[in-house]
CSV table of C-alpha atoms in Angstrom, one decimal:
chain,number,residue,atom,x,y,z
A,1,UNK,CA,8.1,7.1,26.7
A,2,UNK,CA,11.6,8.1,24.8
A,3,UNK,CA,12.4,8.6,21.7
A,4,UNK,CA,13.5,5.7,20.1
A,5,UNK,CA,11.1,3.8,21.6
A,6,UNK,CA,12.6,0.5,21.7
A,7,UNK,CA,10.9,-1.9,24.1
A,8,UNK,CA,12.5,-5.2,26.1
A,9,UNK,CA,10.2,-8.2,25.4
A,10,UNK,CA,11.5,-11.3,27.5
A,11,UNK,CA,14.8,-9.9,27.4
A,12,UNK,CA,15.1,-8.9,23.8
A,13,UNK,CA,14.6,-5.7,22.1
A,14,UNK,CA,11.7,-5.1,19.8
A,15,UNK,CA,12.2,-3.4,16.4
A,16,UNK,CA,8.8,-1.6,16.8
A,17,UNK,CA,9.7,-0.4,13.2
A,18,UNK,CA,9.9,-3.6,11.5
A,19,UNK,CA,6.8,-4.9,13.6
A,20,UNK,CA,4.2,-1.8,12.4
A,21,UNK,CA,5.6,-1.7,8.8
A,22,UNK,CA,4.5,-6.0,8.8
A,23,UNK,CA,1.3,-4.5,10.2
A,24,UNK,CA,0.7,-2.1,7.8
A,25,UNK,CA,1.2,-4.2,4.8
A,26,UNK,CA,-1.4,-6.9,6.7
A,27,UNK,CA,-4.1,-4.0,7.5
A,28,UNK,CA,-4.0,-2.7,3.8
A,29,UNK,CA,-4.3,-5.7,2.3
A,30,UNK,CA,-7.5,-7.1,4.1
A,31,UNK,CA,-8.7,-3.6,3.7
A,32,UNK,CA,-8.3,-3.6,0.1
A,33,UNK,CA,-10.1,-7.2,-0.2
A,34,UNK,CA,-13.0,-5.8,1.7
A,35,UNK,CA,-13.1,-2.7,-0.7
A,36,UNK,CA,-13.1,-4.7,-3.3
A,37,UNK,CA,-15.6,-7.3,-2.2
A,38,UNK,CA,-18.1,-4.5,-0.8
A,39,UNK,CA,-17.5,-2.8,-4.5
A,40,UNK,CA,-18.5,-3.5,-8.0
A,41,UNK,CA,-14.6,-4.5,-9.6
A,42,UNK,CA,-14.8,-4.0,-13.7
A,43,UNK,CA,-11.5,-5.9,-13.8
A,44,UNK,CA,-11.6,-9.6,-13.9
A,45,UNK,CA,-10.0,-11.7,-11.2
A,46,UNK,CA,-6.9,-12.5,-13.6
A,47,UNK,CA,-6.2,-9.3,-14.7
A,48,UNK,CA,-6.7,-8.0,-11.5
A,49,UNK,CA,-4.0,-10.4,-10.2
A,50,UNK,CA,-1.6,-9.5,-12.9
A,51,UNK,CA,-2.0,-6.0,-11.9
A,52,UNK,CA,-1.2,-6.8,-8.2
A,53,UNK,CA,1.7,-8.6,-9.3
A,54,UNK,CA,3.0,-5.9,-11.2
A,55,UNK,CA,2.4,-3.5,-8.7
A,56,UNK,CA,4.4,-5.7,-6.2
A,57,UNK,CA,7.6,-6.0,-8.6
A,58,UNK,CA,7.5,-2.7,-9.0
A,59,UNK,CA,7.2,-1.1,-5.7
A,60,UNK,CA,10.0,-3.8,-4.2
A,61,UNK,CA,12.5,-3.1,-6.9
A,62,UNK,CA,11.6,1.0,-6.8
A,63,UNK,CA,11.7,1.1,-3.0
A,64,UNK,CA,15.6,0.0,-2.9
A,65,UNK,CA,16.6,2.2,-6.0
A,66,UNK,CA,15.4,4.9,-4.8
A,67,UNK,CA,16.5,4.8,-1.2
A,68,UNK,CA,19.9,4.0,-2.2
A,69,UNK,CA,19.6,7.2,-4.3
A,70,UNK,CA,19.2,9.4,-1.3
A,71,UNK,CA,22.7,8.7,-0.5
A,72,UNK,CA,24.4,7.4,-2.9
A,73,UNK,CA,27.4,5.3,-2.4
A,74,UNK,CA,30.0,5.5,-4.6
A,75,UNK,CA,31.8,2.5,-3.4
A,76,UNK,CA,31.5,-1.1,-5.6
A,77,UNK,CA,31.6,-3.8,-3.1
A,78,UNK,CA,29.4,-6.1,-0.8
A,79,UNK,CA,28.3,-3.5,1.3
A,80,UNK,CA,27.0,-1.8,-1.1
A,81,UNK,CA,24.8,-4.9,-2.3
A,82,UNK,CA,23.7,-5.2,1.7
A,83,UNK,CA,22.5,-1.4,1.6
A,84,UNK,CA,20.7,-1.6,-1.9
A,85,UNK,CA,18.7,-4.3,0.1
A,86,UNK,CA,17.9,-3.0,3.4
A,87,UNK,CA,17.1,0.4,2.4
A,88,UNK,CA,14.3,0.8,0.7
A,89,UNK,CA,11.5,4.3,0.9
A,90,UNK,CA,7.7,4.5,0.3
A,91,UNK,CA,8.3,7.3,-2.6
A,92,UNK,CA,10.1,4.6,-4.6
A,93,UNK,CA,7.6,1.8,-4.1
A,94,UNK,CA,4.4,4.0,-4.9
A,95,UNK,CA,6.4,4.8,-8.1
A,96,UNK,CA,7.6,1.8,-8.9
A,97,UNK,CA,4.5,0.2,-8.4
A,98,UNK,CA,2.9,2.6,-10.8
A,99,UNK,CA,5.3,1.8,-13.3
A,100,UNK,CA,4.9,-2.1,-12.6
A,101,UNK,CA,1.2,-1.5,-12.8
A,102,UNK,CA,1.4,0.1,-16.7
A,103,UNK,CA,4.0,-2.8,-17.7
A,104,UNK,CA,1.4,-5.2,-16.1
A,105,UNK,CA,-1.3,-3.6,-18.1
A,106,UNK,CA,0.4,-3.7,-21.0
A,107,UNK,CA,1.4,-7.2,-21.1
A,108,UNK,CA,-2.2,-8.5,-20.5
A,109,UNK,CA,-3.6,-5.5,-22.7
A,110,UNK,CA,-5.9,-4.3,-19.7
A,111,UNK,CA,-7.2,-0.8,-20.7
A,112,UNK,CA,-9.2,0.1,-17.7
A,113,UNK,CA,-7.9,2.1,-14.9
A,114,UNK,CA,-7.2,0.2,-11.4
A,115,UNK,CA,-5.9,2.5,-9.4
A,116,UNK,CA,-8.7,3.8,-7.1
A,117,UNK,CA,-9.0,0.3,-4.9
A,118,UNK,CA,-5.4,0.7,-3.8
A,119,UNK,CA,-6.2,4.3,-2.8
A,120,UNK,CA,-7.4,3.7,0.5
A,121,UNK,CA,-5.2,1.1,1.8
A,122,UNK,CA,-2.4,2.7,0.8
A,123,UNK,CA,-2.9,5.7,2.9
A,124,UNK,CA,-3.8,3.2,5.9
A,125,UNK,CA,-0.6,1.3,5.3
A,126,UNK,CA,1.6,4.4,5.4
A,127,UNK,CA,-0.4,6.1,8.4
A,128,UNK,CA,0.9,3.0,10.5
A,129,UNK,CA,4.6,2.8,8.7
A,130,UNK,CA,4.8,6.3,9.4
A,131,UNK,CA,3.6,5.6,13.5
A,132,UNK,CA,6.9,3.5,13.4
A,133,UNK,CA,8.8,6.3,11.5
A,134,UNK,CA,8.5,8.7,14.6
A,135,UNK,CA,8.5,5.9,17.0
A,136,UNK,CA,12.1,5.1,15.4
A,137,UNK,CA,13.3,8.4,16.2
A,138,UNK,CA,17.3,9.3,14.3
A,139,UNK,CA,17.3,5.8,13.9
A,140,UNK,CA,15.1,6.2,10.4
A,141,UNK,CA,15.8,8.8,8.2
A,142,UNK,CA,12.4,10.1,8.5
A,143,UNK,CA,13.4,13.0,10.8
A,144,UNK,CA,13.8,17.2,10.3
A,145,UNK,CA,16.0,19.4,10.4
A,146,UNK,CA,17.1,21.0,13.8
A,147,UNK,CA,14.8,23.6,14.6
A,148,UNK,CA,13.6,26.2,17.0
A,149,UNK,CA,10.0,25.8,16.1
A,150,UNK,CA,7.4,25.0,18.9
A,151,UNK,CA,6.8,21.7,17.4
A,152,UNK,CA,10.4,20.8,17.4
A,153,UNK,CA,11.0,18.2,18.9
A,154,UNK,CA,14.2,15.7,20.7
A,155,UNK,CA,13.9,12.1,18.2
A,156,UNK,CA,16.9,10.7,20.0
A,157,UNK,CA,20.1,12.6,19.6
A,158,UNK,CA,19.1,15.4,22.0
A,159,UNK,CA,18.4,18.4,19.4
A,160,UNK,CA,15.1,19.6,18.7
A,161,UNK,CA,14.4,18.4,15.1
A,162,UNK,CA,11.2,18.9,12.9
A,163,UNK,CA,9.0,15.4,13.4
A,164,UNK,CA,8.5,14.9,9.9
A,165,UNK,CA,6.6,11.6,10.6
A,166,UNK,CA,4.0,13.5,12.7
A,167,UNK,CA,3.4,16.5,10.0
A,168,UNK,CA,2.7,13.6,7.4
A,169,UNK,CA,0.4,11.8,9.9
A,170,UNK,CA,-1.6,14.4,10.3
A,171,UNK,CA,-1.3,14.8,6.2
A,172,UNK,CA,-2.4,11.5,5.4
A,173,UNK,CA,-5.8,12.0,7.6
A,174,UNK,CA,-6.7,15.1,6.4
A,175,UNK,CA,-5.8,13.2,2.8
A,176,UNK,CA,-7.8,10.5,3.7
A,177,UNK,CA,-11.1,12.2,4.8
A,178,UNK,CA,-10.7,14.8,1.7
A,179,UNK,CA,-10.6,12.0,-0.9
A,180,UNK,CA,-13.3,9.9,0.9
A,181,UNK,CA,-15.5,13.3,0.4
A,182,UNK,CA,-14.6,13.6,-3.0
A,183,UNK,CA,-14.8,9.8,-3.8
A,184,UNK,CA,-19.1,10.5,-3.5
A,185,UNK,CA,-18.9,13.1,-6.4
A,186,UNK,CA,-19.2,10.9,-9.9
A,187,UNK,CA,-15.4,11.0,-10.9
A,188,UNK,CA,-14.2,9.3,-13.9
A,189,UNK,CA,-12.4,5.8,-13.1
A,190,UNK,CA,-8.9,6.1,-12.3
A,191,UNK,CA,-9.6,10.1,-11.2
A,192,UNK,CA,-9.2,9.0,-7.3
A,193,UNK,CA,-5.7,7.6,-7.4
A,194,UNK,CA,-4.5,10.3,-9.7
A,195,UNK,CA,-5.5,13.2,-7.1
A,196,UNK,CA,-4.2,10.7,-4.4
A,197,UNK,CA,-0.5,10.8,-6.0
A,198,UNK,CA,-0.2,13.9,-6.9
A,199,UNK,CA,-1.5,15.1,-3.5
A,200,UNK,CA,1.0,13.1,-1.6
A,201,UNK,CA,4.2,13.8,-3.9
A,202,UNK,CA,3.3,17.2,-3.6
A,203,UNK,CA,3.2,17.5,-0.2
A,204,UNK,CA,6.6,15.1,0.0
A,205,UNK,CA,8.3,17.5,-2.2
A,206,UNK,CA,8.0,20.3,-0.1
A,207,UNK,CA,8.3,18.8,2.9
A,208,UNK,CA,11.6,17.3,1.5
A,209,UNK,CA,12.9,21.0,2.6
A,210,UNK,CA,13.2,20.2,6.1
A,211,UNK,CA,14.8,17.2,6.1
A,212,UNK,CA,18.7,17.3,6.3
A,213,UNK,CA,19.4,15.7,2.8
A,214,UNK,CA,23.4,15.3,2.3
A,215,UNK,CA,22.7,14.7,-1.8
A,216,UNK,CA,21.6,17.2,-4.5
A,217,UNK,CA,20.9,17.6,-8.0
A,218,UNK,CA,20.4,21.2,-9.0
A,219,UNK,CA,19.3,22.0,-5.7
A,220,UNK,CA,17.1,19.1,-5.1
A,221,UNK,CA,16.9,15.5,-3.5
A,222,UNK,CA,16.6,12.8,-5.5
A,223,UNK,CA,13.3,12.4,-3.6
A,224,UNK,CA,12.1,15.8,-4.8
A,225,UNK,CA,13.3,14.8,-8.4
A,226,UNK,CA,11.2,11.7,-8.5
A,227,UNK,CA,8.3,14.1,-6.9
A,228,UNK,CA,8.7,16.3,-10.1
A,229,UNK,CA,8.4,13.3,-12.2
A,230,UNK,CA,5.6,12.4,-10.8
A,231,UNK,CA,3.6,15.6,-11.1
A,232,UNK,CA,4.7,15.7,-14.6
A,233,UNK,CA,4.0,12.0,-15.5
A,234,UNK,CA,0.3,13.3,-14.2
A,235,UNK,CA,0.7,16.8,-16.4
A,236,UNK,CA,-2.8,16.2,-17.9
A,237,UNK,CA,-4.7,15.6,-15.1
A,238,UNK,CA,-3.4,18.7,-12.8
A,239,UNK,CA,-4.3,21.2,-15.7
A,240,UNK,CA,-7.2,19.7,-16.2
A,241,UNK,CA,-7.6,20.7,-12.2
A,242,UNK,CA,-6.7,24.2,-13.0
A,243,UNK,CA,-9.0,24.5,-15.7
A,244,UNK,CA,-11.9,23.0,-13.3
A,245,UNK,CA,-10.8,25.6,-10.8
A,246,UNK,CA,-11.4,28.4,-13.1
């Protein structure tokens, strides 16, 4: 098999991409209904679809602005519309939903955390994007830089290039089985998703370093920029880590 894999079905070529990321969104929602049917929900059934809408909103409208932020254009025409709504990156919508999650909240004055549901499925959802992401080769921006490392590898343009998608598949397991470990201790609701963000921005803003970014702000991506935000929205809960380390 070659990188991009792009298999001929009856004559036409198959966006494998496109065909794993309609996957993952299937998988993780059945998976979250069966968490949350096989687990006691304190939210009721309205809020709880509020807070799904929210999170939707969110995550679609944070996916594209922060995609087209990677590279910006500075050009004001159609295209530029076209890009805004093809792009789109997982950083943004896992942001974005966040954000449409508080507003959502706040609207139907839901005080309880709801995070810790979505925990799971999301890490499923973005283990099988990501398969597509390294199946797509150069033709997703979710390759590395050119490298001379052992694991580098040829995505499509003939160099040997850091497989970003595989170092974060084998992230997100490690991620998975380490919060399903801690998910037995008696954490306080709305704990789980808190570790789960700040594990995974972390780890996205350093891995950030190998891709070949073309935009920066004081040194940085806007991707690592939005990682810092992140960590800092979550300030509380990381020193509050620190503290329990000590």
């Amino acid at each position: 098999m070659t990188i991009p894999f792009e298999p001929i079905f009856f004559g036409h070529e198959i966006n494998i991409h496109l065909i794993l990321e309609y996957l993952a969104f299937f998988i993780a929602f059945r998976y979250y209904v069966f968490l949350r049917k096989s687990s006691t929900d304190v939210i009721p059934n309205s809020n709880r679809l509020s807070i799904i809408l929210g999170a939707a909103i969110g995550a679609l409208i944070g996916s594209r602005i922060v995609a087209i932020l990677e590279n910006p254009i500075f050009t004001f025409d159609i295209s530029v519309l076209i890009t805004l709504l093809n792009s789109k990156t997982i950083m943004g919508g896992l942001f974005g939903g966040l954000l449409g999650v508080e507003i959502a909240k706040t609207i139907i004055n839901e005080k309880r955390s709801s995070g810790d549901l979505f925990v799971f499925p999301i890490i499923v959802g973005i283990f099988i994007g990501r398969i597509g992401c390294f199946l797509s080769g150069t033709n997703e921006f979710t390759y590395g830089k050119t490298t001379t490392f052992f694991l580098g590898m040829n995505l499509g343009d003939r160099l040997n290039r850091h497989p970003i998608a595989l170092y974060e598949l084998v992230f997100l397991l490690l991620l998975f089985l380490f919060l399903w470990k801690l998910k037995r201790r008696d954490l306080k609701n709305g704990l789980l998703f808190q570790y789960f963000m700040i594990c995974y921005f972390a780890f996205r803003f350093f891995i950030e370093f190998l891709k070949p970014n073309v935009f920066f702000i004081v040194g940085l991506s806007s991707i690592q920029i939005l990682c810092l935000i992140c960590l800092l929205y979550y300030n509380k809960t990381i020193i509050n880590l620190f503290k329990n380390a000590r």
